[in-house]
PDB file of C-alpha atoms in Angstrom:
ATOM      1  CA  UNK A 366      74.492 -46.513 -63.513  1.00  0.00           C
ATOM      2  CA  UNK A 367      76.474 -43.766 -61.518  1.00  0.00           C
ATOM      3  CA  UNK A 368      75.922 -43.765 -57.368  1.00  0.00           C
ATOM      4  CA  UNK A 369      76.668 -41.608 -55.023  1.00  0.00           C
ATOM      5  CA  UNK A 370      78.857 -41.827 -51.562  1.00  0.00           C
ATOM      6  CA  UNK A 371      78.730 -39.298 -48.818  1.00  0.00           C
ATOM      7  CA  UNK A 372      80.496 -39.684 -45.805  1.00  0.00           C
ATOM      8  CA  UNK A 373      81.456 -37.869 -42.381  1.00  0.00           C
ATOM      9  CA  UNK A 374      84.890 -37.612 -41.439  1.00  0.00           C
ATOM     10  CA  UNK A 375      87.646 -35.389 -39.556  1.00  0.00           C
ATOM     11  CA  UNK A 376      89.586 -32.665 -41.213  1.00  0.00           C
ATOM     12  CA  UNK A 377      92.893 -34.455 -40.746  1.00  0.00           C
ATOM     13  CA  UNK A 378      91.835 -37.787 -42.548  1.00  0.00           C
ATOM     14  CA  UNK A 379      90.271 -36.281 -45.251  1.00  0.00           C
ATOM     15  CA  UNK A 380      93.101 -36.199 -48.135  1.00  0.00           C
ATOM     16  CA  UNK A 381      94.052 -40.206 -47.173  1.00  0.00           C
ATOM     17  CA  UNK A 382      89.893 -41.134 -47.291  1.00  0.00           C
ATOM     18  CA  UNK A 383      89.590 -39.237 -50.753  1.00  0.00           C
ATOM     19  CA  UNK A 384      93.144 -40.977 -51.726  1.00  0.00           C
ATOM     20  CA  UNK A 385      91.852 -44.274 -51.083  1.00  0.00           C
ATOM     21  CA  UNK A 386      87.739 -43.428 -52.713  1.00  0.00           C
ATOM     22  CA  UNK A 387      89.831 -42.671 -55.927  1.00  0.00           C
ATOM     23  CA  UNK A 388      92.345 -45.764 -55.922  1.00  0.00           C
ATOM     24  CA  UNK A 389      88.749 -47.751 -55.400  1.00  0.00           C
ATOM     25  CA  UNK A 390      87.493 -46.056 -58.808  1.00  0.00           C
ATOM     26  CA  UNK A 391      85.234 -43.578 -56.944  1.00  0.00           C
ATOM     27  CA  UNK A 392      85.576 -39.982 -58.585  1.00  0.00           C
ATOM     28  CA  UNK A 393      85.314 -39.849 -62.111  1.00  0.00           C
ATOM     29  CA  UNK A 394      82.683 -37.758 -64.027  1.00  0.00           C
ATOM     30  CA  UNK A 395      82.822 -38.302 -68.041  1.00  0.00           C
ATOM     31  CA  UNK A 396      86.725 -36.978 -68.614  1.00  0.00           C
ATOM     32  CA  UNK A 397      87.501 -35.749 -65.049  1.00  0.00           C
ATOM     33  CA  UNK A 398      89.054 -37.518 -62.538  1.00  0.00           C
ATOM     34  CA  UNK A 399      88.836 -37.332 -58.738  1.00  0.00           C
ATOM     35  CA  UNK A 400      86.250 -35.478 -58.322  1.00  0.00           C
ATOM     36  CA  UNK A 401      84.697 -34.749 -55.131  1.00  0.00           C
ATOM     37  CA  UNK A 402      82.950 -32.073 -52.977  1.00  0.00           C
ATOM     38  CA  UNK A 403      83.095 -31.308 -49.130  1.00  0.00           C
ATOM     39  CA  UNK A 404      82.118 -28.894 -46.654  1.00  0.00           C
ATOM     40  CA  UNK A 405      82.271 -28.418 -42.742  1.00  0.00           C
ATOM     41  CA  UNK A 406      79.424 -29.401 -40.389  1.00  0.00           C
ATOM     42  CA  UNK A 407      79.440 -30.740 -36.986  1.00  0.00           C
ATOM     43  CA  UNK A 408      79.128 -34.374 -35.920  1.00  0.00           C
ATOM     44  CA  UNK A 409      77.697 -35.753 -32.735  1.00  0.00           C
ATOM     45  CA  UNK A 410      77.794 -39.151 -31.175  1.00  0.00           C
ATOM     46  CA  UNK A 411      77.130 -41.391 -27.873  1.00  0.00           C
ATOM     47  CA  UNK A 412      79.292 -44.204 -28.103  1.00  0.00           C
ATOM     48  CA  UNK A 413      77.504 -47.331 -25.822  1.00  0.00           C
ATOM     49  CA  UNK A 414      78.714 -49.739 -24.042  1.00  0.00           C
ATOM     50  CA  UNK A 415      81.744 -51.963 -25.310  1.00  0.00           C
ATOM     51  CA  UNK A 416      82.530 -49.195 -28.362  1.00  0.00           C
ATOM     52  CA  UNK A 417      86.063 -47.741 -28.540  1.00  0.00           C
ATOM     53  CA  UNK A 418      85.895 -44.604 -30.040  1.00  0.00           C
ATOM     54  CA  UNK A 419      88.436 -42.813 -31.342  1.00  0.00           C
ATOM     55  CA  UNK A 420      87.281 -39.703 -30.139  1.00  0.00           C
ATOM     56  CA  UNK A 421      85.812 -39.179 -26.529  1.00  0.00           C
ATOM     57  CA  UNK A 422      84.427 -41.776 -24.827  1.00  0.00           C
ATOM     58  CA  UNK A 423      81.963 -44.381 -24.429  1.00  0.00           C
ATOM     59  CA  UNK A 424      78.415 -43.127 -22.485  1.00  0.00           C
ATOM     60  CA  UNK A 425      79.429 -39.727 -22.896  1.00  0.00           C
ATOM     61  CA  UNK A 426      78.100 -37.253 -26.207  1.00  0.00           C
ATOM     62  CA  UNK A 427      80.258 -35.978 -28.231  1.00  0.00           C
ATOM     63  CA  UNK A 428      80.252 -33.111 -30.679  1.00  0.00           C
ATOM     64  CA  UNK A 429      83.179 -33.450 -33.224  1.00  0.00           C
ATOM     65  CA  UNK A 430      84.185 -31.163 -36.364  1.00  0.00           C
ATOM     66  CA  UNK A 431      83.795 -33.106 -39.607  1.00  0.00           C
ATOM     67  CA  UNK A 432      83.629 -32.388 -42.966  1.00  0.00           C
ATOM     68  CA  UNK A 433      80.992 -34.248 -45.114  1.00  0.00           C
ATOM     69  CA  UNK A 434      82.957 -35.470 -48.220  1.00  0.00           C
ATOM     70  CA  UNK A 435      80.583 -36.406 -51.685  1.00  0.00           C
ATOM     71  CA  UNK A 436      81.895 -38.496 -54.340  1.00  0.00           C
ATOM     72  CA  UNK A 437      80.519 -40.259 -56.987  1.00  0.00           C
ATOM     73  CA  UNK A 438      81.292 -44.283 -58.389  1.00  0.00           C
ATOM     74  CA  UNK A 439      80.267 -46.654 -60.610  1.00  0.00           C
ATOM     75  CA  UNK A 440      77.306 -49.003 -59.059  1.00  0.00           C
ATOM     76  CA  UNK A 441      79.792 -51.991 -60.682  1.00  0.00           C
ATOM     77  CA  UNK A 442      82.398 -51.082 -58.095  1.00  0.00           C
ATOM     78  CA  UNK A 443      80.445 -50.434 -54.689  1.00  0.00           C
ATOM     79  CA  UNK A 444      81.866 -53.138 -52.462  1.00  0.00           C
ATOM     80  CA  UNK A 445      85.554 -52.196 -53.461  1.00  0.00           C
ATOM     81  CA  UNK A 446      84.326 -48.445 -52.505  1.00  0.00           C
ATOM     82  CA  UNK A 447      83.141 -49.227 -49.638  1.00  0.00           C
ATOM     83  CA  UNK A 448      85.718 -51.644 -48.234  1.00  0.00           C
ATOM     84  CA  UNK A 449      88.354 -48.703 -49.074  1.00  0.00           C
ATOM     85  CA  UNK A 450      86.095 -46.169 -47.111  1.00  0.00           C
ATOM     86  CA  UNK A 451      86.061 -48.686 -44.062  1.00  0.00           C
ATOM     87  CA  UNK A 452      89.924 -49.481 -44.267  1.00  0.00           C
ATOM     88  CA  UNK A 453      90.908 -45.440 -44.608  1.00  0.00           C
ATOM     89  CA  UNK A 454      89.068 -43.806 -42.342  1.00  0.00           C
ATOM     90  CA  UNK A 455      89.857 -43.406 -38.634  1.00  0.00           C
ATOM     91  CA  UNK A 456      86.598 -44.104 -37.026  1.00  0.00           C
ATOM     92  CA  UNK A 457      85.214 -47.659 -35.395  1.00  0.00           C
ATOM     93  CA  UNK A 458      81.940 -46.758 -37.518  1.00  0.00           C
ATOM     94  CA  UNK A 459      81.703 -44.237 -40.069  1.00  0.00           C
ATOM     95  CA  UNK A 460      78.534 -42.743 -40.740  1.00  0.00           C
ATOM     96  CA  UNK A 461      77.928 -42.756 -44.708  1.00  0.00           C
ATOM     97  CA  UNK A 462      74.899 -42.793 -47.537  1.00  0.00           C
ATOM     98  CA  UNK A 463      75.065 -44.454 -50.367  1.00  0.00           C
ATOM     99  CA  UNK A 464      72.656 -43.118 -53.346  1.00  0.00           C
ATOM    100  CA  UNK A 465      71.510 -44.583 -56.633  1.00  0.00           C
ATOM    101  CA  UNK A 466      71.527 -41.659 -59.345  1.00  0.00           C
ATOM    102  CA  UNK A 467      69.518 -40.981 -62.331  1.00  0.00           C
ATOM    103  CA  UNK A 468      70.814 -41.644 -65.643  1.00  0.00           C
ATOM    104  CA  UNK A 469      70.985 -38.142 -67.464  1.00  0.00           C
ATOM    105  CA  UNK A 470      68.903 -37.621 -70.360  1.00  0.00           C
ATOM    106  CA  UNK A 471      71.155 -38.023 -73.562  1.00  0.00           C
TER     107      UNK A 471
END
């Protein structure tokens, strides 16, 4: 069974998040490879007390332009997905969904 990962993150981290999704076998549809899907939004966040944001800081809201970033994976290889989403991106805590998906009829 397929799943799906979407995740927030900045413009500038973007091509090394995707680089390390594929490397963790994220990304492939039947014959295609690396496949993903993104578009710009607008992220907002209070970091609390004893967080270390890369962006801001604590106490204080901030409003940040992201790009949400949609990929698909194998359920088989979530944890190595997920650790290679948590090692490549920049933030202390990236916000992301993961998503079972329905098997297509044949």
């Amino acid at each position: 069974m397929s799943r799906k990962l979407v995740v927030f993150v900045p413009r500038e981290s973007l091509d090394a998040v995707r680089e390390a999704l594929f490397a963790a076998g994220a990304g492939r549809i039947g014959d295609y490879e690396r496949c993903s899907w993104f578009t710009e939004g607008t992220g907002t966040f209070l970091g609390g007390e004893g967080t270390e944001p890369s962006v801001g800081q604590p106490g204080r809201e901030e409003r940040v332009a992201e790009l949400r970033l949609e990929t698909v994976y194998p359920d088989a290889r979530e944890a190595e997905v997920v650790a290679a989403l948590r090692e490549a991106h920049p933030y202390e805590e990236p916000a992301f969904d993961l998503y079972p998906l329905a098997d297509p009829p044949a």
